[in-house]
Amino acid sequence: AYQTSTKWVPQQDFTYDKRENRYYRVAAGRIQHSGWSLALEIKNFLDNLTNQVAYKERLFTMNRPHVFRKYHRCIGLSGSVGCDSERQYLKQVYGAQFFKAPGFLTTCWGVVRQEIAPRGVFLEEDAAAQFQRASELAFKWHSKVPVLIIADDREMA
C-alpha cells in the first residue's frame, strides 16, 4: 500500500480536500469522497492528516494459493484448518505454523468450562405457548450457561 501511494500523481490519482483536511482518490476527474484504499489511509497518516490508519479491507479466500504468496505474512485464526494432510501441505508449502487454541471460556478468570449438554427441543401447540416455554427455559438457565434464542422477527425477540 505504501509503495502504491508513492507512485500516485497529485491531482490525477489523489487530491487534497481543504475542508476535510485529508487526501481523497480521484477517478474520472472527480474526487471520490466515499472511496477507500489502504494506500490512501497510509498517505494521510504519513502526511500527518490523521493519527490512525483505518483497515477496512476484507479478504476471504479459500484454496487460492496465489493469495498466500501475495503477502509476506498471513495471520489468522480458524476453528478448523482441515485434516492432517492439509496442515502438512500448508506447513511445507507456506511455512505455516499451527497452535492449539484454548476452548471458549477456558481463558476467563474464575470461569470453569462446563461440558455441553443438550437441554432438549420443545414444540408447543401455538406461538404463545412456545414463547412461554422458551422464556421459562431462558430464565431458568441464563445464570448458568449462555442462552441464545433465535426469533422470527423483532417483535418476537
PDB file of N, CA and C in Angstrom, residues 80-122:
ATOM      1  N   SER A  80     -11.090 -24.674  12.460  1.00  0.00           N
ATOM      2  CA  SER A  80     -10.704 -25.926  11.804  1.00  0.00           C
ATOM      3  C   SER A  80      -9.846 -25.602  10.592  1.00  0.00           C
ATOM      4  N   VAL A  81      -8.673 -26.154  10.569  1.00  0.00           N
ATOM      5  CA  VAL A  81      -7.752 -25.913   9.461  1.00  0.00           C
ATOM      6  C   VAL A  81      -7.745 -27.106   8.520  1.00  0.00           C
ATOM      7  N   GLY A  82      -8.501 -28.119   8.826  1.00  0.00           N
ATOM      8  CA  GLY A  82      -8.548 -29.283   7.965  1.00  0.00           C
ATOM      9  C   GLY A  82      -7.897 -30.488   8.605  1.00  0.00           C
ATOM     10  N   CYS A  83      -7.731 -31.501   7.799  1.00  0.00           N
ATOM     11  CA  CYS A  83      -7.154 -32.743   8.298  1.00  0.00           C
ATOM     12  C   CYS A  83      -5.626 -32.636   8.348  1.00  0.00           C
ATOM     13  N   ASP A  84      -4.985 -33.684   8.829  1.00  0.00           N
ATOM     14  CA  ASP A  84      -3.530 -33.681   8.975  1.00  0.00           C
ATOM     15  C   ASP A  84      -2.808 -33.441   7.656  1.00  0.00           C
ATOM     16  N   SER A  85      -3.301 -34.051   6.574  1.00  0.00           N
ATOM     17  CA  SER A  85      -2.618 -33.875   5.286  1.00  0.00           C
ATOM     18  C   SER A  85      -2.704 -32.417   4.804  1.00  0.00           C
ATOM     19  N   GLU A  86      -3.821 -31.738   5.054  1.00  0.00           N
ATOM     20  CA  GLU A  86      -3.946 -30.327   4.665  1.00  0.00           C
ATOM     21  C   GLU A  86      -3.005 -29.459   5.493  1.00  0.00           C
ATOM     22  N   ARG A  87      -2.913 -29.735   6.793  1.00  0.00           N
ATOM     23  CA  ARG A  87      -1.992 -28.976   7.645  1.00  0.00           C
ATOM     24  C   ARG A  87      -0.548 -29.203   7.210  1.00  0.00           C
ATOM     25  N   GLN A  88      -0.222 -30.429   6.879  1.00  0.00           N
ATOM     26  CA  GLN A  88       1.131 -30.752   6.433  1.00  0.00           C
ATOM     27  C   GLN A  88       1.459 -30.007   5.138  1.00  0.00           C
ATOM     28  N   TYR A  89       0.498 -29.953   4.218  1.00  0.00           N
ATOM     29  CA  TYR A  89       0.686 -29.224   2.960  1.00  0.00           C
ATOM     30  C   TYR A  89       0.945 -27.740   3.228  1.00  0.00           C
ATOM     31  N   LEU A  90       0.117 -27.118   4.069  1.00  0.00           N
ATOM     32  CA  LEU A  90       0.289 -25.701   4.382  1.00  0.00           C
ATOM     33  C   LEU A  90       1.626 -25.446   5.073  1.00  0.00           C
ATOM     34  N   LYS A  91       2.056 -26.384   5.889  1.00  0.00           N
ATOM     35  CA  LYS A  91       3.329 -26.249   6.589  1.00  0.00           C
ATOM     36  C   LYS A  91       4.498 -26.336   5.609  1.00  0.00           C
ATOM     37  N   GLN A  92       4.450 -27.297   4.711  1.00  0.00           N
ATOM     38  CA  GLN A  92       5.549 -27.491   3.754  1.00  0.00           C
ATOM     39  C   GLN A  92       5.616 -26.381   2.711  1.00  0.00           C
ATOM     40  N   VAL A  93       4.488 -26.042   2.128  1.00  0.00           N
ATOM     41  CA  VAL A  93       4.468 -25.087   1.020  1.00  0.00           C
ATOM     42  C   VAL A  93       4.605 -23.643   1.496  1.00  0.00           C
ATOM     43  N   TYR A  94       3.915 -23.282   2.592  1.00  0.00           N
ATOM     44  CA  TYR A  94       3.886 -21.888   3.024  1.00  0.00           C
ATOM     45  C   TYR A  94       4.616 -21.626   4.337  1.00  0.00           C
ATOM     46  N   GLY A  95       5.133 -22.671   4.960  1.00  0.00           N
ATOM     47  CA  GLY A  95       5.803 -22.484   6.235  1.00  0.00           C
ATOM     48  C   GLY A  95       4.834 -22.135   7.347  1.00  0.00           C
ATOM     49  N   ALA A  96       3.604 -22.588   7.219  1.00  0.00           N
ATOM     50  CA  ALA A  96       2.567 -22.258   8.203  1.00  0.00           C
ATOM     51  C   ALA A  96       2.887 -22.885   9.552  1.00  0.00           C
ATOM     52  N   GLN A  97       2.495 -22.187  10.605  1.00  0.00           N
ATOM     53  CA  GLN A  97       2.648 -22.672  11.964  1.00  0.00           C
ATOM     54  C   GLN A  97       1.253 -22.877  12.546  1.00  0.00           C
ATOM     55  N   PHE A  98       1.087 -23.902  13.340  1.00  0.00           N
ATOM     56  CA  PHE A  98      -0.202 -24.196  13.924  1.00  0.00           C
ATOM     57  C   PHE A  98      -0.089 -24.222  15.439  1.00  0.00           C
ATOM     58  N   PHE A  99      -1.104 -23.688  16.099  1.00  0.00           N
ATOM     59  CA  PHE A  99      -1.134 -23.627  17.554  1.00  0.00           C
ATOM     60  C   PHE A  99      -2.479 -24.123  18.034  1.00  0.00           C
ATOM     61  N   LYS A 100      -2.474 -24.772  19.147  1.00  0.00           N
ATOM     62  CA  LYS A 100      -3.723 -25.217  19.760  1.00  0.00           C
ATOM     63  C   LYS A 100      -4.349 -24.024  20.466  1.00  0.00           C
ATOM     64  N   ALA A 101      -5.523 -23.646  20.054  1.00  0.00           N
ATOM     65  CA  ALA A 101      -6.218 -22.515  20.673  1.00  0.00           C
ATOM     66  C   ALA A 101      -7.089 -23.031  21.812  1.00  0.00           C
ATOM     67  N   PRO A 102      -7.124 -22.296  22.914  1.00  0.00           N
ATOM     68  CA  PRO A 102      -7.966 -22.741  24.034  1.00  0.00           C
ATOM     69  C   PRO A 102      -9.442 -22.653  23.681  1.00  0.00           C
ATOM     70  N   GLY A 103     -10.214 -23.509  24.277  1.00  0.00           N
ATOM     71  CA  GLY A 103     -11.650 -23.525  24.046  1.00  0.00           C
ATOM     72  C   GLY A 103     -12.341 -22.307  24.638  1.00  0.00           C
ATOM     73  N   PHE A 104     -13.548 -22.075  24.202  1.00  0.00           N
ATOM     74  CA  PHE A 104     -14.346 -20.956  24.678  1.00  0.00           C
ATOM     75  C   PHE A 104     -14.498 -21.032  26.199  1.00  0.00           C
ATOM     76  N   LEU A 105     -14.317 -19.930  26.870  1.00  0.00           N
ATOM     77  CA  LEU A 105     -14.435 -19.753  28.317  1.00  0.00           C
ATOM     78  C   LEU A 105     -13.283 -20.345  29.132  1.00  0.00           C
ATOM     79  N   THR A 106     -12.330 -21.026  28.497  1.00  0.00           N
ATOM     80  CA  THR A 106     -11.234 -21.582  29.285  1.00  0.00           C
ATOM     81  C   THR A 106     -10.163 -20.545  29.576  1.00  0.00           C
ATOM     82  N   THR A 107     -10.259 -19.372  28.974  1.00  0.00           N
ATOM     83  CA  THR A 107      -9.276 -18.322  29.222  1.00  0.00           C
ATOM     84  C   THR A 107      -9.793 -17.244  30.157  1.00  0.00           C
ATOM     85  N   CYS A 108     -11.030 -17.370  30.615  1.00  0.00           N
ATOM     86  CA  CYS A 108     -11.616 -16.377  31.514  1.00  0.00           C
ATOM     87  C   CYS A 108     -11.284 -16.730  32.956  1.00  0.00           C
ATOM     88  N   TRP A 109     -10.862 -15.733  33.735  1.00  0.00           N
ATOM     89  CA  TRP A 109     -10.537 -15.946  35.141  1.00  0.00           C
ATOM     90  C   TRP A 109     -11.785 -16.325  35.909  1.00  0.00           C
ATOM     91  N   GLY A 110     -11.674 -17.337  36.729  1.00  0.00           N
ATOM     92  CA  GLY A 110     -12.767 -17.716  37.608  1.00  0.00           C
ATOM     93  C   GLY A 110     -13.919 -18.433  36.927  1.00  0.00           C
ATOM     94  N   VAL A 111     -13.770 -18.801  35.682  1.00  0.00           N
ATOM     95  CA  VAL A 111     -14.846 -19.488  34.974  1.00  0.00           C
ATOM     96  C   VAL A 111     -14.397 -20.921  34.702  1.00  0.00           C
ATOM     97  N   VAL A 112     -15.211 -21.842  35.098  1.00  0.00           N
ATOM     98  CA  VAL A 112     -14.929 -23.245  34.844  1.00  0.00           C
ATOM     99  C   VAL A 112     -15.785 -23.675  33.668  1.00  0.00           C
ATOM    100  N   ARG A 113     -15.140 -24.229  32.681  1.00  0.00           N
ATOM    101  CA  ARG A 113     -15.868 -24.640  31.480  1.00  0.00           C
ATOM    102  C   ARG A 113     -16.722 -25.855  31.789  1.00  0.00           C
ATOM    103  N   GLN A 114     -17.963 -25.774  31.391  1.00  0.00           N
ATOM    104  CA  GLN A 114     -18.872 -26.891  31.613  1.00  0.00           C
ATOM    105  C   GLN A 114     -19.001 -27.682  30.314  1.00  0.00           C
ATOM    106  N   GLU A 115     -19.225 -28.945  30.460  1.00  0.00           N
ATOM    107  CA  GLU A 115     -19.458 -29.764  29.277  1.00  0.00           C
ATOM    108  C   GLU A 115     -20.801 -29.374  28.663  1.00  0.00           C
ATOM    109  N   ILE A 116     -20.842 -29.381  27.356  1.00  0.00           N
ATOM    110  CA  ILE A 116     -22.069 -29.026  26.650  1.00  0.00           C
ATOM    111  C   ILE A 116     -23.075 -30.163  26.811  1.00  0.00           C
ATOM    112  N   ALA A 117     -24.262 -29.793  27.214  1.00  0.00           N
ATOM    113  CA  ALA A 117     -25.323 -30.785  27.394  1.00  0.00           C
ATOM    114  C   ALA A 117     -26.584 -30.262  26.722  1.00  0.00           C
ATOM    115  N   PRO A 118     -27.159 -31.025  25.818  1.00  0.00           N
ATOM    116  CA  PRO A 118     -28.391 -30.569  25.177  1.00  0.00           C
ATOM    117  C   PRO A 118     -29.506 -30.434  26.198  1.00  0.00           C
ATOM    118  N   ARG A 119     -30.263 -29.401  26.072  1.00  0.00           N
ATOM    119  CA  ARG A 119     -31.356 -29.134  27.014  1.00  0.00           C
ATOM    120  C   ARG A 119     -32.704 -29.561  26.433  1.00  0.00           C
ATOM    121  N   GLY A 120     -32.688 -30.093  25.216  1.00  0.00           N
ATOM    122  CA  GLY A 120     -33.917 -30.600  24.614  1.00  0.00           C
ATOM    123  C   GLY A 120     -34.499 -29.667  23.575  1.00  0.00           C
ATOM    124  N   VAL A 121     -35.385 -30.208  22.782  1.00  0.00           N
ATOM    125  CA  VAL A 121     -36.129 -29.449  21.781  1.00  0.00           C
ATOM    126  C   VAL A 121     -37.594 -29.597  22.151  1.00  0.00           C
ATOM    127  N   PHE A 122     -38.274 -28.474  22.238  1.00  0.00           N
ATOM    128  CA  PHE A 122     -39.664 -28.493  22.656  1.00  0.00           C
ATOM    129  C   PHE A 122     -40.524 -27.800  21.611  1.00  0.00           C
TER     130      PHE A 122
END
